[in-house]
Short mmCIF file of C-alpha atoms and ligand atoms in Angstrom, two decimals:
data_model
loop_
_atom_site.label_atom_id
_atom_site.label_comp_id
_atom_site.label_asym_id
_atom_site.label_seq_id
_atom_site.Cartn_x
_atom_site.Cartn_y
_atom_site.Cartn_z
CA UNK A 22 4.91 -4.97 -12.09
CA UNK A 23 7.73 -5.56 -9.64
CA UNK A 24 9.97 -6.83 -12.40
CA UNK A 25 9.06 -3.95 -14.66
CA UNK A 26 9.99 -1.35 -12.12
CA UNK A 27 13.32 -3.03 -11.44
CA UNK A 28 14.10 -3.07 -15.13
CA UNK A 29 13.05 0.52 -15.44
CA UNK A 30 15.30 1.48 -12.56
CA UNK A 31 18.27 -0.39 -13.99
CA UNK A 32 17.70 0.92 -17.48
CA UNK A 33 17.45 4.48 -16.28
CA UNK A 34 20.70 4.14 -14.37
CA UNK A 35 22.49 3.24 -17.54
CA UNK A 36 22.94 -0.45 -16.78
CA UNK A 37 21.27 -1.34 -20.04
CA UNK A 38 24.12 0.37 -21.86
CA UNK A 39 26.39 -2.51 -20.93
CA UNK A 40 25.17 -3.97 -24.21
CA UNK A 41 26.74 -1.09 -26.07
CA UNK A 42 29.89 -1.10 -24.05
CA UNK A 43 30.59 -4.52 -22.59
CA UNK A 44 33.47 -3.34 -20.42
CA UNK A 45 31.43 -0.66 -18.75
CA UNK A 46 28.71 -1.39 -16.31
CA UNK A 47 27.34 0.54 -13.41
CA UNK A 48 28.01 -2.14 -10.80
CA UNK A 49 26.39 -0.12 -8.08
CA UNK A 50 25.29 -1.38 -4.72
CA UNK A 51 21.64 -0.45 -4.12
CA UNK A 52 19.91 -1.69 -0.99
CA UNK A 53 17.10 -1.03 1.44
CA UNK A 54 17.51 0.37 4.93
CA UNK A 55 14.27 0.41 6.93
CA UNK A 56 13.29 2.89 9.57
CA UNK A 57 15.41 2.60 12.74
CA UNK A 58 13.83 5.58 14.55
CA UNK A 59 12.32 8.98 13.77
CA UNK A 60 13.40 11.61 16.26
CA UNK A 61 15.24 14.83 17.10
CA UNK A 62 18.75 13.48 17.45
CA UNK A 63 21.77 14.47 15.35
CA UNK A 64 25.12 13.08 16.54
CA UNK A 65 26.84 14.81 13.60
CA UNK A 66 25.60 18.40 13.80
CA UNK A 67 24.35 18.49 17.40
CA UNK A 68 26.48 15.91 19.25
CA UNK A 69 25.30 15.11 22.75
CA UNK A 70 22.08 17.09 22.37
CA UNK A 71 18.88 15.23 23.23
CA UNK A 72 16.42 17.22 21.13
CA UNK A 73 18.33 18.49 18.09
CA UNK A 74 16.70 21.37 16.18
CA UNK A 75 14.62 19.23 13.80
CA UNK A 76 13.28 15.70 13.26
CA UNK A 77 15.30 13.16 11.29
CA UNK A 78 14.46 9.77 9.98
CA UNK A 79 17.35 7.52 10.76
CA UNK A 80 18.35 4.10 9.42
CA UNK A 81 21.23 1.66 9.97
CA UNK A 82 22.98 0.30 13.05
CA UNK A 83 21.17 0.30 16.37
CA UNK A 84 24.07 1.93 18.23
CA UNK A 85 22.78 5.26 16.90
CA UNK A 86 23.13 7.65 19.80
CA UNK A 87 23.27 11.37 20.62
CA UNK A 88 27.06 11.15 20.97
CA UNK A 89 29.12 9.10 18.53
CA UNK A 90 32.67 10.46 18.79
CA UNK A 91 34.77 9.65 15.72
CA UNK A 92 36.72 6.37 16.03
CA UNK A 93 36.17 6.05 19.80
CA UNK A 94 32.52 5.20 19.22
CA UNK A 95 32.64 2.16 16.98
CA UNK A 96 29.21 1.34 15.48
CA UNK A 97 30.11 -2.24 14.41
CA UNK A 98 31.18 -3.24 17.92
CA UNK A 99 28.34 -1.39 19.69
CA UNK A 100 25.47 -2.40 17.42
CA UNK A 101 23.58 -5.66 17.75
CA UNK A 102 21.50 -5.21 14.58
CA UNK A 103 21.07 -3.02 11.51
CA UNK A 104 17.98 -2.03 9.57
CA UNK A 105 19.90 -2.41 6.29
CA UNK A 106 20.01 -5.47 4.02
CA UNK A 107 23.76 -6.03 4.39
CA UNK A 108 24.16 -7.19 7.96
CA UNK A 109 27.75 -5.94 8.32
CA UNK A 110 26.65 -2.37 7.65
CA UNK A 111 26.16 -0.58 10.98
CA UNK A 112 26.53 2.87 9.42
CA UNK A 113 23.89 5.47 10.18
CA UNK A 114 22.19 7.34 7.38
CA UNK A 115 19.64 10.08 7.98
CA UNK A 116 17.66 12.87 6.34
CA UNK A 117 15.03 15.38 7.42
CA UNK A 118 11.49 14.11 7.93
CA UNK A 119 8.75 15.56 5.72
CA UNK A 120 5.43 16.90 7.05
CA UNK A 121 2.09 17.78 5.53
CA UNK A 122 0.74 21.11 6.77
CA UNK A 123 -3.04 21.38 6.73
CA UNK A 124 -4.86 24.64 5.98
CA UNK A 125 -5.70 24.95 9.69
CA UNK A 126 -1.98 24.97 10.49
CA UNK A 127 -1.65 21.45 11.98
CA UNK A 128 0.94 18.89 10.85
CA UNK A 129 1.18 15.18 10.11
CA UNK A 130 4.33 13.30 9.08
CA UNK A 131 4.36 12.13 5.44
CA UNK A 132 4.83 8.37 5.19
CA UNK A 133 7.03 6.52 2.75
CA UNK A 134 6.60 3.77 0.21
CA UNK A 135 8.93 1.06 -1.01
CA UNK A 136 11.44 1.81 -3.69
CA UNK A 137 11.30 -0.23 -6.93
CA UNK A 138 12.08 -3.90 -6.29
CA UNK A 139 12.90 -3.48 -2.59
CA UNK A 140 11.03 -4.53 0.53
CA UNK A 141 11.39 -2.08 3.36
CA UNK A 142 9.54 -0.29 6.12
CA UNK A 143 10.03 3.38 5.29
CA UNK A 144 13.61 4.50 5.59
CA UNK A 145 16.11 5.10 2.85
CA UNK A 146 17.46 3.34 -0.23
CA UNK A 147 21.25 3.52 -0.05
CA UNK A 148 23.62 3.41 -3.02
CA UNK A 149 27.39 2.99 -3.11
CA UNK A 150 28.53 3.60 -6.67
CA UNK A 151 32.03 2.84 -7.97
CA UNK A 152 33.52 4.60 -11.02
CA UNK A 153 31.72 3.60 -14.16
CA UNK A 154 34.84 2.62 -16.11
CA UNK A 155 34.78 -0.72 -14.30
CA UNK A 156 38.46 -0.67 -13.35
CA UNK A 157 39.35 2.42 -11.29
CA UNK A 158 39.51 1.81 -7.60
CA UNK A 159 37.98 3.92 -4.90
CA UNK A 160 38.89 4.02 -1.24
CA UNK A 161 36.15 3.04 1.16
CA UNK A 162 35.49 5.38 4.08
CA UNK A 163 37.65 4.96 7.17
CA UNK A 164 36.30 4.15 10.64
CA UNK A 165 35.09 7.37 12.24
CA UNK A 166 34.40 9.04 8.88
CA UNK A 167 31.28 11.19 8.62
CA UNK A 168 29.90 13.90 6.35
CA UNK A 169 26.91 16.04 5.51
CA UNK A 170 25.44 16.79 2.06
CA UNK A 171 23.21 19.80 1.54
CA UNK A 172 22.37 22.65 3.85
CA UNK A 173 19.24 22.72 6.05
CA UNK A 174 19.13 26.54 6.06
CA UNK A 175 18.82 26.97 2.26
CA UNK A 176 15.51 28.25 0.92
CA UNK A 177 16.55 29.00 -2.67
CA UNK A 178 18.86 27.49 -5.30
CA UNK A 179 21.79 29.71 -4.22
CA UNK A 180 24.56 27.65 -2.69
CA UNK A 181 22.99 24.25 -3.29
CA UNK A 182 25.06 21.06 -3.31
CA UNK A 183 25.16 19.08 -6.53
CA UNK A 184 22.77 16.18 -6.75
CA UNK A 185 20.05 16.93 -4.21
CA UNK A 186 16.66 17.00 -5.86
CA UNK A 187 13.06 15.86 -6.06
CA UNK A 188 11.39 13.76 -8.73
CA UNK A 189 7.65 14.05 -9.23
CA UNK A 190 6.27 10.75 -10.51
CA UNK A 191 3.46 11.90 -12.79
CA UNK A 192 1.97 8.41 -13.06
CA UNK A 193 1.80 5.32 -10.87
CA UNK A 194 4.55 2.73 -10.57
CA UNK A 195 7.50 5.12 -11.00
CA UNK A 196 6.34 6.41 -14.38
CA UNK A 197 7.54 8.06 -16.41
CA UNK A 198 10.82 7.10 -14.78
CA UNK A 199 12.97 9.80 -16.36
CA UNK A 200 16.74 9.83 -16.53
CA UNK A 201 19.47 10.06 -13.93
CA UNK A 202 18.76 11.78 -10.63
CA UNK A 203 18.66 15.58 -10.97
CA UNK A 204 18.15 15.52 -14.74
CA UNK A 205 15.01 16.03 -16.80
CA UNK A 206 12.12 17.48 -14.83
CA UNK A 207 13.73 16.95 -11.43
CA UNK A 208 13.76 20.02 -9.22
CA UNK A 209 15.67 21.01 -6.14
CA UNK A 210 12.44 22.60 -4.92
CA UNK A 211 9.53 20.46 -3.78
CA UNK A 212 7.23 19.83 -6.79
CA UNK A 213 4.59 22.53 -7.33
CA UNK A 214 1.88 20.20 -8.64
CA UNK A 215 0.24 16.89 -7.69
CA UNK A 216 2.55 13.91 -8.18
CA UNK A 217 0.22 11.02 -8.99
CA UNK A 218 2.96 8.50 -8.15
CA UNK A 219 4.48 10.27 -5.13
CA UNK A 220 7.76 12.15 -4.76
CA UNK A 221 11.31 10.84 -4.64
CA UNK A 222 14.16 12.73 -3.00
CA UNK A 223 17.75 12.02 -4.04
CA UNK A 224 20.71 13.09 -1.90
CA UNK A 225 24.15 12.72 -3.53
CA UNK A 226 27.33 13.02 -1.45
CA UNK A 227 30.78 14.28 -2.48
CA UNK A 228 33.31 11.71 -3.78
CA UNK A 229 36.62 13.42 -3.07
CA UNK A 230 38.32 13.36 0.33
CA UNK A 231 41.30 15.28 1.72
CA UNK A 232 42.64 11.92 2.89
CA UNK A 233 43.31 13.18 6.40
CA UNK A 234 40.29 14.45 8.29
CA UNK A 235 37.46 12.14 9.30
CA UNK A 236 35.24 15.18 9.82
CA UNK A 237 35.43 18.98 9.66
CA UNK A 238 33.69 21.75 11.62
CA UNK A 239 30.99 22.15 8.95
CA UNK A 240 31.08 18.39 8.20
CA UNK A 241 31.68 19.28 4.54
CA UNK A 242 35.08 20.92 4.00
CA UNK A 243 37.05 17.66 4.35
CA UNK A 244 35.26 16.41 1.20
CA UNK A 245 34.44 17.89 -2.21
CA UNK A 246 32.35 17.07 -5.23
CA UNK A 247 34.36 15.84 -8.21
CA UNK A 248 34.85 18.18 -11.14
CA UNK A 249 32.83 15.88 -13.41
CA UNK A 250 30.60 13.31 -11.70
CA UNK A 251 31.91 9.83 -12.40
CA UNK A 252 28.48 8.44 -13.05
CA UNK A 253 27.58 9.04 -16.69
CA UNK A 254 23.87 8.89 -16.01
CA UNK A 255 24.09 12.42 -14.68
CA UNK A 256 24.56 13.56 -18.24
CA UNK A 257 21.55 14.24 -20.41
CA UNK A 258 20.97 11.49 -22.95
CA UNK A 259 21.72 13.95 -25.74
CA UNK A 260 25.35 14.36 -24.66
CA UNK A 261 26.16 10.64 -24.74
CA UNK A 262 28.58 8.99 -25.60
CA UNK A 263 30.05 9.95 -22.32
CA UNK A 264 33.05 11.93 -21.27
CA UNK A 265 36.14 9.73 -21.31
CA UNK A 266 36.26 7.48 -18.28
CA UNK A 267 39.57 8.86 -17.06
CA UNK A 268 38.11 12.37 -16.99
CA UNK A 269 35.27 11.29 -14.78
CA UNK A 270 35.38 11.70 -11.05
CA UNK A 271 38.46 13.92 -11.23
CA UNK A 272 38.96 15.43 -7.83
CA UNK A 273 39.79 19.08 -7.18
CA UNK A 274 43.20 19.97 -5.75
CA UNK A 275 43.57 19.16 -2.08
CA UNK A 276 41.18 16.20 -2.27
CA UNK A 277 43.33 13.37 -3.63
CA UNK A 278 41.31 10.38 -2.41
CA UNK A 279 38.41 9.08 -4.50
CA UNK A 280 35.52 7.78 -2.44
CA UNK A 281 32.58 5.65 -3.55
CA UNK A 282 29.58 7.73 -4.59
CA UNK A 283 27.17 7.56 -1.66
CA UNK A 284 23.59 8.38 -2.60
CA UNK A 285 20.22 8.20 -0.79
CA UNK A 286 16.70 7.90 -2.18
CA UNK A 287 13.59 8.57 -0.11
CA UNK A 288 10.12 7.81 -1.49
CA UNK A 289 7.47 10.13 -0.04
CA UNK A 290 3.87 8.92 0.11
CA UNK A 291 2.28 12.23 -0.82
CA UNK A 292 -0.55 10.62 -2.79
CA UNK A 293 -3.21 10.86 -0.03
CA UNK A 294 -2.81 14.65 -0.19
CA UNK A 295 -3.41 15.01 -3.94
CA UNK A 296 -6.64 16.98 -3.50
CA UNK A 297 -7.14 20.63 -4.27
CA UNK A 298 -8.84 21.23 -0.94
CA UNK A 299 -5.86 19.72 0.93
CA UNK A 300 -3.36 22.07 -0.70
CA UNK A 301 -2.92 25.68 0.32
CA UNK A 302 -5.66 28.16 -0.59
CA UNK A 303 -3.31 29.95 -2.98
CA UNK A 304 -2.66 26.63 -4.76
CA UNK A 305 0.89 26.25 -3.43
CA UNK A 306 2.15 22.89 -2.25
CA UNK A 307 1.56 21.91 1.41
CA UNK A 308 4.68 19.89 2.32
CA UNK A 309 7.25 21.14 4.80
CA UNK A 310 10.57 19.59 5.79
CA UNK A 311 11.12 19.24 9.53
CA UNK A 312 13.40 22.30 9.63
CA UNK A 313 10.42 24.44 8.62
CA UNK A 314 11.38 24.40 4.95
CA UNK A 315 8.40 24.58 2.61
CA UNK A 316 10.66 25.16 -0.42
CA UNK A 317 12.60 21.85 -0.41
CA UNK A 318 15.98 23.55 -0.97
CA UNK A 319 17.05 22.72 2.60
CA UNK A 320 16.89 18.94 2.12
CA UNK A 321 20.12 17.33 3.33
CA UNK A 322 21.65 13.98 4.24
CA UNK A 323 23.96 12.86 7.03
CA UNK A 324 26.31 9.89 7.13
CA UNK A 325 28.35 8.16 9.79
CA UNK A 326 30.40 5.28 8.40
CA UNK A 327 30.02 2.00 10.26
CA UNK A 328 30.79 -1.02 8.04
CA UNK A 329 32.46 -3.90 9.84
CA UNK A 330 36.19 -4.31 9.12
CA UNK A 331 36.95 -4.01 5.40
CA UNK A 332 33.57 -5.32 4.20
CA UNK A 333 32.65 -2.21 2.21
CA UNK A 334 36.04 -2.05 0.49
CA UNK A 335 35.77 -5.72 -0.48
CA UNK A 336 32.26 -5.29 -1.85
CA UNK A 337 33.26 -2.27 -3.91
CA UNK A 338 36.41 -3.90 -5.25
CA UNK A 339 34.27 -6.90 -6.25
CA UNK A 340 31.88 -4.51 -8.05
CA UNK A 341 28.89 -5.92 -6.21
CA UNK A 342 25.55 -5.08 -7.75
CA UNK A 343 22.32 -4.14 -6.02
CA UNK A 344 21.51 -5.97 -2.78
CA UNK A 345 23.17 -9.32 -3.48
CA UNK A 346 26.89 -9.65 -2.97
CA UNK A 347 28.90 -12.75 -2.31
CA UNK A 348 31.51 -10.68 -0.48
CA UNK A 349 28.94 -9.62 2.11
CA UNK A 350 26.61 -11.13 4.66
CA UNK A 351 22.95 -10.31 4.08
CA UNK A 352 19.89 -10.65 6.25
CA UNK A 353 16.21 -11.16 5.45
CA UNK A 354 13.93 -8.19 4.88
CA UNK A 355 12.06 -9.21 8.04
CA UNK A 356 15.25 -9.14 10.13
CA UNK A 357 16.19 -5.74 8.74
CA UNK A 358 12.72 -4.36 9.41
CA UNK A 359 12.72 -5.70 12.97
CA UNK A 360 15.82 -3.68 13.89
CA UNK A 361 14.45 -0.53 15.51
CA UNK A 362 15.33 1.57 18.55
CA UNK A 363 13.06 3.58 20.85
CA UNK A 364 13.25 7.36 20.68
CA UNK A 365 15.81 8.96 23.01
CA UNK A 366 13.98 12.26 22.62
CA UNK A 367 10.51 11.06 23.44
CA UNK A 368 7.78 13.07 21.70
CA UNK A 369 5.10 12.68 19.08
CA UNK A 370 6.76 13.07 15.70
CA UNK A 371 3.95 11.41 13.69
CA UNK A 372 0.93 13.63 14.26
CA UNK A 373 -1.61 10.88 13.72
CA UNK A 374 -3.85 13.09 15.87
CA UNK A 375 -2.31 16.18 14.20
CA UNK A 376 0.51 18.27 15.70
CA UNK A 377 -0.12 21.90 16.68
CA UNK A 378 3.44 22.72 15.65
CA UNK A 379 6.45 20.99 14.10
CA UNK A 380 8.45 19.03 16.71
CA UNK A 381 10.89 21.32 18.48
CA UNK A 382 8.55 24.26 17.92
CA UNK A 383 10.13 24.86 14.50
CA UNK A 384 8.46 27.70 12.61
CA UNK A 385 7.79 27.38 8.89
CA UNK A 386 10.22 29.86 7.39
C1 LIG B 249 24.77 6.07 24.16
O1 LIG B 249 25.32 7.13 24.88
C2 LIG B 249 25.20 7.03 26.29
C3 LIG B 249 25.79 8.26 26.91
O2 LIG B 249 25.21 9.40 26.35
C4 LIG B 249 25.89 5.78 26.79
O3 LIG B 249 25.65 5.63 28.17
C5 LIG B 249 25.36 4.57 26.05
O4 LIG B 249 26.07 3.44 26.40
C6 LIG B 249 25.45 4.78 24.56
N1 LIG B 249 24.84 3.67 23.85
C7 LIG B 249 25.55 2.77 23.17
C8 LIG B 249 24.77 1.74 22.43
O5 LIG B 249 26.77 2.79 23.14
C1 LIG B 250 -7.09 20.40 10.79
O1 LIG B 250 -7.11 19.89 9.48
C2 LIG B 250 -7.01 18.48 9.35
C3 LIG B 250 -6.94 18.14 7.87
O2 LIG B 250 -7.92 18.76 7.17
C4 LIG B 250 -8.23 17.85 10.05
O3 LIG B 250 -8.20 16.45 9.93
C5 LIG B 250 -8.17 18.26 11.51
O4 LIG B 250 -9.30 17.74 12.19
C6 LIG B 250 -8.20 19.77 11.63
N1 LIG B 250 -8.02 20.15 13.02
C7 LIG B 250 -8.76 21.08 13.60
C8 LIG B 250 -8.45 21.37 15.03
O5 LIG B 250 -9.64 21.66 12.99
C1 LIG B 251 42.39 -1.95 -8.20
O1 LIG B 251 42.60 -2.80 -7.12
C2 LIG B 251 42.81 -4.15 -7.49
C3 LIG B 251 42.85 -5.01 -6.25
O2 LIG B 251 43.11 -4.28 -5.11
C4 LIG B 251 44.09 -4.23 -8.32
O3 LIG B 251 44.32 -5.55 -8.72
C5 LIG B 251 43.93 -3.33 -9.55
O4 LIG B 251 45.14 -3.30 -10.28
C6 LIG B 251 43.58 -1.92 -9.15
N1 LIG B 251 43.22 -1.16 -10.34
C7 LIG B 251 43.80 -0.01 -10.65
C8 LIG B 251 43.32 0.63 -11.93
O5 LIG B 251 44.65 0.53 -9.96
C1 LIG B 252 8.75 16.28 -18.27
O1 LIG B 252 7.65 17.17 -18.38
C2 LIG B 252 7.10 17.24 -19.67
C3 LIG B 252 6.04 18.34 -19.68
O2 LIG B 252 5.11 18.11 -18.64
C4 LIG B 252 6.55 15.87 -20.06
O3 LIG B 252 6.03 15.90 -21.37
C5 LIG B 252 7.64 14.83 -19.97
O4 LIG B 252 7.11 13.55 -20.19
C6 LIG B 252 8.29 14.87 -18.61
N1 LIG B 252 9.39 13.96 -18.58
C7 LIG B 252 9.53 13.06 -17.61
C8 LIG B 252 10.69 12.15 -17.74
O5 LIG B 252 8.79 12.99 -16.66
#
């Protein structure tokens, strides 16, 4: 079963096409990052604030803190462990937590299950994807670099970032797997029907950088999405063979530096709630992101780079695949899972005994 899901994952990402095109292979890094902490802290959008507007689930280096000033605050030198497989990766990755809202108006946090072939305690699956042509180089993020994908205030498709979506697994064991993220039946909204195999969220970040600013006031305008994504698996199967490699990943004017494609996957354990009487009386879906978003359009991801020295650049240049890479130091799943930090903003974010309101008093809107 384990092997099958890995093969399914790889096949769906286009890796199987290497047979057709021996010089092209999606040599993407794909690895587990377990839960570091779940809390209302956001050093990117709300620096210094203990009790940011909504709950995040955070993974990566244990120097995660309310204030992480670019460059001055150096995650590799301040961290003593990371919840990610590659032990030189002290970056922090986070997304909004998801809640189940019961008919009586109380909340409980939705848990997470392991992604295909990985062993992790909740958290996020992280991808760094190089250009698919197998030869073009990308520039790894610089110390102090950070960015945000998506917009927590969105409640409709208007203004959405490319590549943030939900996949409803209609059967168990990631079936049917479907194509690339955000193709096929994937929706930017939360699914409107029971997902027998749970829900996956994908968050895709921009790959073009202005080459100057480590951050920007909205944490987005120093980066841009490429004109054509450089990963061919974003194209529907019907349009293959793919756009010429040199056309892929072309950056818009003003963003000359090509970055690796950073992508997150989060696997939501919504299966315990697949009962008619647990959904809303009008039949609508009962899940709400921590910012009070019952639509799903506000899902977003945050990133603070924190790889030690030039380890990420070396791994990408070497076209490392998945979670094994001879350029990098790895740690055991147990060691990664044991790296956690206590909440700075101490409060119940789980709702095992049910929460009267979303943490921070956030209203569903
Ligand atoms: C986190 O920030 C506080 C100040 O807000 C500082 O005292 C502390 O040393 C920081 N933690 C780390 C791991 O650097
Ligand atoms: C609210 O609903 C949940 C789920 O049905 C239930 O477990 C909980 O006991 C209810 N709380 C109250 C106060 O009725
Ligand atoms: C990419 O970088 C490697 C090593 O840094 C270099 O040998 C190669 O020529 C570069 N490829 C391109 C297409 O510039
Ligand atoms: C998409 O939905 C249709 C209709 O429900 C279904 O037949 C098809 O198998 C789905 N495709 C995937 C990849 O889930």
